[in-house]
């Protein structure tokens, strides 16, 4: 009797593991032919954390929500929450906390590897509020940013993709500090592919 029960348990375990393996393989194989069609939605973003022992730390969270208004064309909004501390424990200790909100439009213009790899161009416009504290003195800065970015998604299942924001082709920044002079900057990166992985942003995308 004991031998029969053991055999049945072993058989059940094998069948369950085999079914799970097939499910994973099917999920991966369905990444082929993934389409961004009208009515599709996605959530995308990344989280970064960095520390230097006894000196500095920083974090950033950048979620995005997109809605396809037509095949391969999406609009949406994004949030940007970040903070950093440098020169910790010294008289020059500096703290920065930032909150931003924005909107974007994205167009997927190239698909490769059986549609797993999708390359896009994105135009964004956003507002940010930054609070800086140095020597216990606080200063706030409000800013506006506009940018055109090139990036890509690589689907490893039909729902999940790795996302890479590769480079900004164009950026405009306007900063208005509470105590200081307003500044503006405009950058055009014509030689985009000179070092495209110099400052990539990595994250995940979930399509539904």
Short mmCIF file of C-alpha atoms in Angstrom, two decimals, residues 4 15 18 48 61 70 85 89 91 93 103 111 117 120 132 136 143 152 166 172 198:
data_model
loop_
_atom_site.label_atom_id
_atom_site.label_comp_id
_atom_site.label_asym_id
_atom_site.label_seq_id
_atom_site.Cartn_x
_atom_site.Cartn_y
_atom_site.Cartn_z
CA UNK A 4 1.45 2.41 -4.30
CA UNK A 15 2.79 15.30 -14.29
CA UNK A 18 5.64 18.61 -16.80
CA UNK A 48 16.69 52.42 -9.24
CA UNK A 61 10.72 55.49 -9.33
CA UNK A 70 -4.51 53.33 -32.82
CA UNK A 85 21.58 62.68 -0.30
CA UNK A 89 27.24 63.58 7.85
CA UNK A 91 28.56 70.33 6.86
CA UNK A 93 25.34 67.52 3.24
CA UNK A 103 2.22 63.20 -20.55
CA UNK A 111 9.38 45.43 -35.26
CA UNK A 117 11.50 43.47 -30.45
CA UNK A 120 9.65 53.36 -30.61
CA UNK A 132 16.87 71.09 -2.10
CA UNK A 136 19.47 73.36 6.81
CA UNK A 143 10.58 73.13 -13.86
CA UNK A 152 12.66 49.64 -27.32
CA UNK A 166 18.13 54.44 -24.99
CA UNK A 172 14.38 71.18 -23.34
CA UNK A 198 25.97 55.53 -22.28
#
